[in-house]
XYZ file of C-alpha atoms in Angstrom:
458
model
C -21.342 -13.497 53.823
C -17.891 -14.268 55.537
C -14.858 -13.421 53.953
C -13.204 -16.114 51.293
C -9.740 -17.806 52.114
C -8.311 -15.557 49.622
C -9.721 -12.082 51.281
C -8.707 -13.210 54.750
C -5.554 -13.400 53.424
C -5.457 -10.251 51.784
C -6.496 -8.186 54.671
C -3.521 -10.163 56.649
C -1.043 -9.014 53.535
C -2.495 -5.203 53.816
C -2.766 -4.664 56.961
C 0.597 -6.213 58.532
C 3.138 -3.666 59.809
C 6.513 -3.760 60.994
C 5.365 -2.073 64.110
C 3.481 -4.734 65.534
C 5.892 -7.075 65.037
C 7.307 -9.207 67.995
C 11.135 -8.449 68.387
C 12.305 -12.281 68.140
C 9.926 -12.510 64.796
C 11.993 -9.541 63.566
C 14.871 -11.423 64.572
C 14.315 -14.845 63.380
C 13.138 -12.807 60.047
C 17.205 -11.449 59.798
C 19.054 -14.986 60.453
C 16.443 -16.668 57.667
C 17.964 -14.183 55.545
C 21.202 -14.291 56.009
C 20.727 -18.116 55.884
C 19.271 -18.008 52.104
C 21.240 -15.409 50.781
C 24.443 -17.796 52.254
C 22.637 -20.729 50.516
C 22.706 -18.211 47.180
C 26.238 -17.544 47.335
C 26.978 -21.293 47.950
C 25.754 -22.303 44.176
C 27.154 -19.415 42.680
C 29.815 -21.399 41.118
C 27.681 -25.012 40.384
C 27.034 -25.803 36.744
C 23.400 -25.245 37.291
C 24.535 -21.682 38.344
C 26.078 -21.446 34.658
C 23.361 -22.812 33.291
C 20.844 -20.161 34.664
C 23.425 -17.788 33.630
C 23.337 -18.858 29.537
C 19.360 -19.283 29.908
C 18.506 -15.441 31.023
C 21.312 -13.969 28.458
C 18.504 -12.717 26.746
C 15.983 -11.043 29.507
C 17.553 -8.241 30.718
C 16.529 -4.231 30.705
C 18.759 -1.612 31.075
C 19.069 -0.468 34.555
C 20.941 2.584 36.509
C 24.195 0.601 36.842
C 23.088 -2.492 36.565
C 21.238 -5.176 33.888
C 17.965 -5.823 35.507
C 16.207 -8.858 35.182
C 12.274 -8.634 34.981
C 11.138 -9.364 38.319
C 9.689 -12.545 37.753
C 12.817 -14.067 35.947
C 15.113 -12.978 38.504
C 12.879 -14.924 41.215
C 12.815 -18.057 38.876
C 16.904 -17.895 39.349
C 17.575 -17.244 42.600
C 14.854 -19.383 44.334
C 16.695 -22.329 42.513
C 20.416 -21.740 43.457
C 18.768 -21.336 47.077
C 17.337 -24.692 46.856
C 20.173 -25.817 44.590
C 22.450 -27.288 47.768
C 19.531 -28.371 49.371
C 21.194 -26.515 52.542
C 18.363 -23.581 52.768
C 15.706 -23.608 55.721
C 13.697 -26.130 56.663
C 9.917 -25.797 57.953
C 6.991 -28.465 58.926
C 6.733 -28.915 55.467
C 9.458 -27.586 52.889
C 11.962 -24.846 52.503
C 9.901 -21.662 52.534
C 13.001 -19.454 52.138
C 13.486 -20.408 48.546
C 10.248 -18.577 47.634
C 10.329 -15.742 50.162
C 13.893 -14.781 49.879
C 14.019 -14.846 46.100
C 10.935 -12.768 45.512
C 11.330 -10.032 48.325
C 15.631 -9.480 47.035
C 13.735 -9.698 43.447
C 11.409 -6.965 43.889
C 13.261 -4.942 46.190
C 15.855 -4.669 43.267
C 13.132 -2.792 41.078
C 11.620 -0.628 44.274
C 12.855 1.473 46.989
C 12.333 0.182 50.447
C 13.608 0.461 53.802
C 15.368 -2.519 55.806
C 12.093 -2.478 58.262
C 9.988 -2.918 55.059
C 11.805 -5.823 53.550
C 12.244 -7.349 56.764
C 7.807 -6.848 56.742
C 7.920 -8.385 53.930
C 9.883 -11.181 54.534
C 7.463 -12.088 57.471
C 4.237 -11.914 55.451
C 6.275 -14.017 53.013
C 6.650 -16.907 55.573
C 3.626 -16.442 57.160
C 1.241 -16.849 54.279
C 3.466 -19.588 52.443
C 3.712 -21.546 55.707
C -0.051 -22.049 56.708
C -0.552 -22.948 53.321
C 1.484 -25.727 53.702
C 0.563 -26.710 56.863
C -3.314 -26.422 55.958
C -2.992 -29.298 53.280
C -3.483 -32.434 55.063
C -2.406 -35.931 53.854
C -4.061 -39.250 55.270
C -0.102 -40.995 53.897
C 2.580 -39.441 53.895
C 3.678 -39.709 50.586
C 1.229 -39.769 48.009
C 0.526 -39.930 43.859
C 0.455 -35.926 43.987
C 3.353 -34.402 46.291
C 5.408 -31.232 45.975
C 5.525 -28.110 48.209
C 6.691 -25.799 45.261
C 2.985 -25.689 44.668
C 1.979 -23.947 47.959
C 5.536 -22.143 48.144
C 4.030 -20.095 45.416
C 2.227 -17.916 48.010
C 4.961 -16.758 50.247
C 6.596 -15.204 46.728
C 3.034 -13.498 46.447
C 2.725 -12.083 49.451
C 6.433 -10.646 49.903
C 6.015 -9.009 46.796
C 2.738 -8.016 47.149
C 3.826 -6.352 50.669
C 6.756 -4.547 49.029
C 4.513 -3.535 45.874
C 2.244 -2.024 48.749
C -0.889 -4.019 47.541
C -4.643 -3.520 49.229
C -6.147 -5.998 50.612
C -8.666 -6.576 47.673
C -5.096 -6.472 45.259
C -3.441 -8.872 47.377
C -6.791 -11.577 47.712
C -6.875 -10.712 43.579
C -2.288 -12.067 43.610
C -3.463 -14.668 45.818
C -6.453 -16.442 43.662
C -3.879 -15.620 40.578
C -1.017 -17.663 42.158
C -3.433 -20.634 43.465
C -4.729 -20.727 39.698
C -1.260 -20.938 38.203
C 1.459 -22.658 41.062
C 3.446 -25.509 39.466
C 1.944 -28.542 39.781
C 3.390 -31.102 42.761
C 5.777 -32.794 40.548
C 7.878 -33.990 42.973
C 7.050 -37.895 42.793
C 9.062 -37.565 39.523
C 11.624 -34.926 40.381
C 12.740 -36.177 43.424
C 11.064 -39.906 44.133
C 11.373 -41.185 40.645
C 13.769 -43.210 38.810
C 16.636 -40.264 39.544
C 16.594 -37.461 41.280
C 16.639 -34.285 38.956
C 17.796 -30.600 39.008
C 14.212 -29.727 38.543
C 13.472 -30.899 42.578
C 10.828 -28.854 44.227
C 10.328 -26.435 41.059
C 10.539 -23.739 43.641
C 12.164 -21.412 41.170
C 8.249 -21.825 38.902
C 6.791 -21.067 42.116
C 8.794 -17.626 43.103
C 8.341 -16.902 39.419
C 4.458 -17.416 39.496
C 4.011 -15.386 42.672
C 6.024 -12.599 41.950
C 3.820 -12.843 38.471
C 0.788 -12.699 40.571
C 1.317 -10.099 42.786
C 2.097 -7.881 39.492
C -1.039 -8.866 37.593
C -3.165 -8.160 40.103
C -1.418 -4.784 40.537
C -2.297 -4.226 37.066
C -6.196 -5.341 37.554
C -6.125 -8.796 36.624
C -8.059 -10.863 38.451
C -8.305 -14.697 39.580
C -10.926 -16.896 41.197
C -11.624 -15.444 44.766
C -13.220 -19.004 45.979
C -10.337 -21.168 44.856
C -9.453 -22.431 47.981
C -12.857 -23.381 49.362
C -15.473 -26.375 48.131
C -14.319 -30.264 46.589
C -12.624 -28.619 43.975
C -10.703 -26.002 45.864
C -6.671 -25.404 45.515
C -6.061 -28.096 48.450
C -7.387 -30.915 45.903
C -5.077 -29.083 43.275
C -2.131 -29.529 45.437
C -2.900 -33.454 45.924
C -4.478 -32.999 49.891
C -6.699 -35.266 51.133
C -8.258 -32.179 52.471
C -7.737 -28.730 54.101
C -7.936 -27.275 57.535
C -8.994 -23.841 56.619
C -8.742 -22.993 60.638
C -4.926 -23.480 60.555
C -4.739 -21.608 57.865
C -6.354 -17.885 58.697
C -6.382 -18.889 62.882
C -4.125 -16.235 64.431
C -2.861 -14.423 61.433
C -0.807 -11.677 62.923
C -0.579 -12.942 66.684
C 1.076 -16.398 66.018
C 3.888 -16.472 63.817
C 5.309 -19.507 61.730
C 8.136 -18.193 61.380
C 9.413 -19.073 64.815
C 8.958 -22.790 63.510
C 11.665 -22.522 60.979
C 15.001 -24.041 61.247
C 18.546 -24.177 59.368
C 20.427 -27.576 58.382
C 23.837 -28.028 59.339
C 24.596 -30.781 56.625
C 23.864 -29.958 52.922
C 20.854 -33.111 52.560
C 17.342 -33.023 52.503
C 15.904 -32.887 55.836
C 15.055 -36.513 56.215
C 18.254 -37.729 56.661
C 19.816 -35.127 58.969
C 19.461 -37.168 62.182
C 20.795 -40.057 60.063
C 24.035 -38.133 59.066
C 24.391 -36.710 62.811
C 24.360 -39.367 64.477
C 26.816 -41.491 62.427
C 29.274 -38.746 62.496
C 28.476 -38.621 65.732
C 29.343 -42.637 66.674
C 32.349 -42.129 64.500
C 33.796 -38.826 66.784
C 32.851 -41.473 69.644
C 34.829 -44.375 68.419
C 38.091 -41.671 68.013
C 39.256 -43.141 64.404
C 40.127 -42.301 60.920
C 37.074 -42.889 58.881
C 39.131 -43.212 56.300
C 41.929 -45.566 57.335
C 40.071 -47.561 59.645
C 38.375 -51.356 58.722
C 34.851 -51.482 59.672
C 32.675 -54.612 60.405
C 29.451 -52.460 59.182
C 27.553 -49.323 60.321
C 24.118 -50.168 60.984
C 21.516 -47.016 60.318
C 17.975 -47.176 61.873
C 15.800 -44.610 60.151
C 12.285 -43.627 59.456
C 11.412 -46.083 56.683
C 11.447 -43.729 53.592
C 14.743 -43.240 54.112
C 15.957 -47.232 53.614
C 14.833 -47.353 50.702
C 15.477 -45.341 47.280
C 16.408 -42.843 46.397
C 17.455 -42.372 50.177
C 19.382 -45.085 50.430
C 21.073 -45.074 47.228
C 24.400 -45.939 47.434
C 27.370 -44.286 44.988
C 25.022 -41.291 43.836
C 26.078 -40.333 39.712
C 25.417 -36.893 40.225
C 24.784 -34.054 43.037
C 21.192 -33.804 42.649
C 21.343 -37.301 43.333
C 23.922 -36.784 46.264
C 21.358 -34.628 48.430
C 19.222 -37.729 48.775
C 21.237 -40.155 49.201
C 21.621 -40.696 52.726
C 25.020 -42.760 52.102
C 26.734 -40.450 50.285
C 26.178 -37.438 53.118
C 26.979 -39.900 55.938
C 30.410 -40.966 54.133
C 30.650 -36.886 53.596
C 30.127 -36.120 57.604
C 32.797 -39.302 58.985
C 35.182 -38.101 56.191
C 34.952 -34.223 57.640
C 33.939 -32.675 54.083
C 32.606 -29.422 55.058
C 28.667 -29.367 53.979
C 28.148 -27.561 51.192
C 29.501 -27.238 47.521
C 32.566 -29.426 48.518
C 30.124 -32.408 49.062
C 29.229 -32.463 45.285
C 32.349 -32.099 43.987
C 32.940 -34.468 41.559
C 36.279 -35.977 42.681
C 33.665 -36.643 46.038
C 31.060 -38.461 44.245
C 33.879 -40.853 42.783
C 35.826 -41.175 46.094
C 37.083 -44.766 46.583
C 37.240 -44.456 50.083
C 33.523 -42.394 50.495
C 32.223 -45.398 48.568
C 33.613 -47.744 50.277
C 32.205 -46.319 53.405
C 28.776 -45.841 52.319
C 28.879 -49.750 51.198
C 29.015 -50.557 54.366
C 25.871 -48.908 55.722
C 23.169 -51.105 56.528
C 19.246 -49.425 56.849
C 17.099 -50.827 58.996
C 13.262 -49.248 59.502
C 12.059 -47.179 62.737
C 8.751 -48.621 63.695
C 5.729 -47.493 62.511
C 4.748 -46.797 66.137
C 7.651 -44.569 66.820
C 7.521 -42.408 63.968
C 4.452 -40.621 65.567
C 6.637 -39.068 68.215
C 9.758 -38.547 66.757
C 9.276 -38.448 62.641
C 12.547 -38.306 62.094
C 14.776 -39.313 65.037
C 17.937 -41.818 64.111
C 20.470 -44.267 65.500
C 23.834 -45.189 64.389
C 25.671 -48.669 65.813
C 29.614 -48.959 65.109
C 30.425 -52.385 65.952
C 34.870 -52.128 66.312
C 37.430 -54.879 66.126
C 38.160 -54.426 69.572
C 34.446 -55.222 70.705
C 33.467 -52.423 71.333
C 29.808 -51.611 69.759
C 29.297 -47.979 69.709
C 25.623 -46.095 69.479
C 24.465 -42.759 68.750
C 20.556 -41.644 69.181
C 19.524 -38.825 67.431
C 15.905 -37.866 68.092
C 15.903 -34.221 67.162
C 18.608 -32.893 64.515
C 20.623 -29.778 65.500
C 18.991 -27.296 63.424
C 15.503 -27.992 63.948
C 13.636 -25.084 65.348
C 12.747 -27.098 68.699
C 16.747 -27.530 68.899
C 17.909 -24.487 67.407
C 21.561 -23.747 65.218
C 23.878 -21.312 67.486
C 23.726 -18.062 65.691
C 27.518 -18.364 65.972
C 27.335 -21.440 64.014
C 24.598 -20.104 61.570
C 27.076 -16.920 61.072
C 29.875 -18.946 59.767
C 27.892 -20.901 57.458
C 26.736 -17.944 56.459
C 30.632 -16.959 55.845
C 31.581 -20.319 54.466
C 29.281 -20.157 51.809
C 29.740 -16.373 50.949
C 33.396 -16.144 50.861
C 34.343 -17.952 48.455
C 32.126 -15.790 45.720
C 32.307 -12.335 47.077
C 35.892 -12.773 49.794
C 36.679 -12.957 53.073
C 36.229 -9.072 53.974
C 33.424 -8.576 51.824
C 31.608 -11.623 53.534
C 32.053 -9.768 57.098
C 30.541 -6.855 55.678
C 27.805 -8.342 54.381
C 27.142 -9.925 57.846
C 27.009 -6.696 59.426
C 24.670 -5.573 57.300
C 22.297 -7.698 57.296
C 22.075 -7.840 61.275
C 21.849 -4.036 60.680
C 18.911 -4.288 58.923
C 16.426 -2.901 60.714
C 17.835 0.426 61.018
C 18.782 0.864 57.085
C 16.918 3.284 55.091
C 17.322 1.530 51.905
C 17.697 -1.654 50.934
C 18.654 -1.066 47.742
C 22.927 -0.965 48.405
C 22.598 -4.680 49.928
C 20.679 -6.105 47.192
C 22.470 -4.395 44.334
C 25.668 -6.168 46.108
C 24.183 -9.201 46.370
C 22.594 -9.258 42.905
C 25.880 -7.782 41.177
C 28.403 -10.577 43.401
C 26.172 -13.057 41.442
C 26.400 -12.389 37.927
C 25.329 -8.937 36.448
C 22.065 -9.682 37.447
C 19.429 -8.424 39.680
C-alpha cells in the first residue's frame, strides 16, 4: 500500500538536512527571516501589540533569565504582529512567514539549536506550508470558504517538528493532528465582510495549532493518517474544489518553494501593490506636490476585486481597514509616508489632504481575459491642467519573487522597522547576525534578544 499524504510528508520532515540544501535556498531562507522578524519589530508598538501583551499576563513559566511563554502561546503572538502590518512575505497563495517564523523563534526559545538547524527548519517550514497551499485548487477565485490560515497551520508543524527532531512516523502523527484542528477559513468574514477585522488570516490560531501538533504527537497522540485523501479529505475542509496531491509531495527535497517567495515594499495586502506602484509611480512622473497640487482625477485600472469593497474603500476608520483599502495606501505612497506603522497612524487615517486624494481615485476593472496572464498587473492615468495625461503600467510589483526586492532595499526595511523598538546600533547588530547565521552555534542569544526587545516574552 503506498504511503498516505501525511507519511510522505513525514519522511520529507525527517529526513531533510541542512547539508543537502542548495546555497540560494539557504539564502533566500536568511532574508525571509530577517524580513518577518522586521515585520515583528514593526507592530511592537500598535495597540494590538498591547493588547497581546494584557492577554498572555497570565501564561508565563519561569525561565533562566527570562519569562517563557508556553510554546504554543508564544506562536499565537508573534505570528499575529507579523501579519499585523500586513508588510510580511508574500507567496502564490498567502504569507507563509507568519506561521514559519513564529513557530521555529517559538520553539527555538525552549531548545538548543544551531543557526544551520533553525535555518533547516525554517525551510521545511515553507516547504510543507507552501504545497499545501498550492495543492488546494479553486474553480473561482474567491469562494463561500476562503482563508490560508487554515493550510498555514502546517508550515508551524513542520518547523517545530524539525527543531523538536521528530521521526517521520511523529511528524505524519503532527501533521494529521494539525489538518484535524487548523482554524477554519474564516476569512470571507475577517477580511471580505462588512469590515475588515484584527482577526484577518487567524494566522496566529494556525502557528498556535501547529506548534500544538508537533508537541502532541511528540507525546504519542495521534490524528487521522488519511485526512488528506478521499471526498472528505482536509482539501474539502479548507473550502477546495479539489486537491492536486502531485503538487503537493512531487519533488519534495529537489524543488524548493521557497525560491517563490517575495517581500512587499508597501505595507497593503498583496492585491493592490501594483495599484499603489504605479500611481506613485505616475505621480514621481508628473514632478508635483501630491499634496498641493489640483487634480482632475486619477484613474486606477485593476484586477476587478480590487474596485470594489473592501478594496476600494475610500476614508478607511481604522488600520485593519487601511491595509485593504487600496485608496488609503495609494494617498500613503503620492504623499511619501514611509510604509509601515506610520501609514496607520491615526492622524493618517484622518488626513484632510490623504482623503482628499483618495476621493479622487476612480477604479475601473482589468478584463477578465487579461487577468490570466498578469493576475495582478495595474495602470495609473494622471490627466494635468496643462494637458498632459500621464500613465504608469505595472504588470509585475517590485517585490514579487519573479521581480525580486534588492537585498539593499530589503536590509533597510529590515532597519526601518527594527530601530525604532530595539535602536539604531542594536538594529545593525541584529542584521549581522542574522546574515551570520549559518555559522552560529546557537541560536539561542538571537532569539532571547529578539523575544526580550519585545516584551519579556519568549
Amino acid at each position: 500500500m503506498p504511503p498516505s499524504i501525511t507519511q510522505t510528508i513525514g519522511e520529507y520532515i525527517g529526513e531533510e538536512s541542512f547539508s543537502r540544501l542548495p546555497p540560494e535556498v539557504i539564502h533566500k531562507s536568511k532574508l525571509c527571516i530577517m524580513d518577518s522578524i522586521g515585520c515583528l519589530f514593526g507592530a511592537r508598538n500598535l495597540p494590538v501589540s498591547r493588547m497581546m501583551d494584557s492577554f498572555l499576563t497570565d501564561n508565563y513559566a519561569a525561565g533562566p533569565g527570562v519569562r517563557l511563554l508556553d510554546p504554543g502561546m508564544s506562536a499565537f503572538r508573534k505570528a499575529s504582529l507579523i501579519n499585523a502590518l500586513d508588510f510580511d512575505d508574500i507567496y502564490e497563495k498567502g504569507h507563509p512567514g507568519a506561521t514559519v517564523i513564529a513557530a521555529a523563534l517559538s520553539m527555538t526559545a525552549h531548545r538548543e539549536c544551531s543557526g544551520a538547524d533553525f535555518l533547516e527548519a525554517v525551510v521545511v517550514g515553507y516547504e510543507v506550508s507552501c504545497r499545501v497551499g498550492i495543492s488546494l485548487l479553486h474553480r473561482t477565485p474567491r469562494k463561500t470558504l476562503h482563508g490560508h490560515g487554515t493550510w498555514q497551520t502546517f508550515g508551524a508543524t513542520a518547523a517545530a517538528a524539525k527543531l523538536m527532531r521528530l521521526d517521520a512516523g511523529q511528524a505524519a502523527q503532527a501533521i494529521a493532528i494539525a489538518a484535524a484542528n487548523a482554524p477554519v477559513a474564516s476569512v470571507m468574514k475577517t477580511v471580505y465582510g462588512k469590515a475588515p477585522s484584527m482577526a484577518k488570516n487567524n494566522f496566529g490560531a494556525a502557528a498556535q495549532t501547529g506548534v500544538n501538533a508537533a508537541r502532541l504527537a511528540a507525546a504519542g497522540f495521534e490524528g487521522p493518517l488519511d485526512i488528506f485523501e478521499g471526498q472528505t479529505g482536509f482539501w474539502r475542509m479548507a473550502g477546495a474544489d479539489d486537491c492536486d496531491f502531485g503538487r503537493l509531495t512531487r519533488s519534495f527535497g529537489s524543488i524548493y518553494e521557497i525560491s517563490k517567495v517575495g517581500f512587499k515594499p508597501f505595507s497593503c495586502c498583496r492585491l493592490i501593490q501594483n495599484s499603489v506602484q504605479a500611481c506613485r509611480d505616475v505621480f514621481t512622473m508628473a514632478g508635483i506636490d501630491a499634496a498641493a497640487s489640483e487634480r482632475i482625477k486619477l484613474g486606477v485600472t485593476a484586477p476587478p476585486i480590487v474596485c470594489e469593497p473592501p478594496f476600494s474603500t475610500v476614508r478607511p476608520k481604522d488600520m485593519w481597514a487601511a491595509q485593504f483599502s487600496a485608496p488609503h495606501a495609494i494617498a500613503m505612497a503620492v504623499l511619501g509616508v514611509e510604509p509601515g506603522p506610520d501609514w496607520f497612524a491615526e492622524d493618517w487615517l484622518r488626513h484632510d489632504i490623504a482623503g482628499s486624494l483618495q476621493d479622487i481615485i476612480e477604479f475601473m476593472p482589468r478584463s477578465a481575459r487579461d487577468l490570466f496572464r498578469e493576475p495582478h498587473a495595474a495602470s495609473a492615468c494622471l490627466p494635468l491642467h496643462d494637458g498632459r495625461v500621464l500613465e504608469k503600467y505595472v504588470p509585475l510589483a517590485d517585490g514579487e519573487a519573479a521581480n525580486p526586492m534588492q537585498e539593499s532595499a530589503l536590509e533597510t526595511k529590515f532597519l526601518r522597522l527594527a530601530s525604532p523598538t530595539v535602536g539604531d546600533k542594536a538594529s545593525l547588530e541584529l542584521l549581522d547576525r542574522l546574515q551570520n547565521l549559518k555559522s552560529a552555534t546557537s541560536v539561542q542569544p538571537l532569539v532571547r534578544f529578539v523575544s526580550g526587545s519585545m516584551s519579556t516574552a519568549a
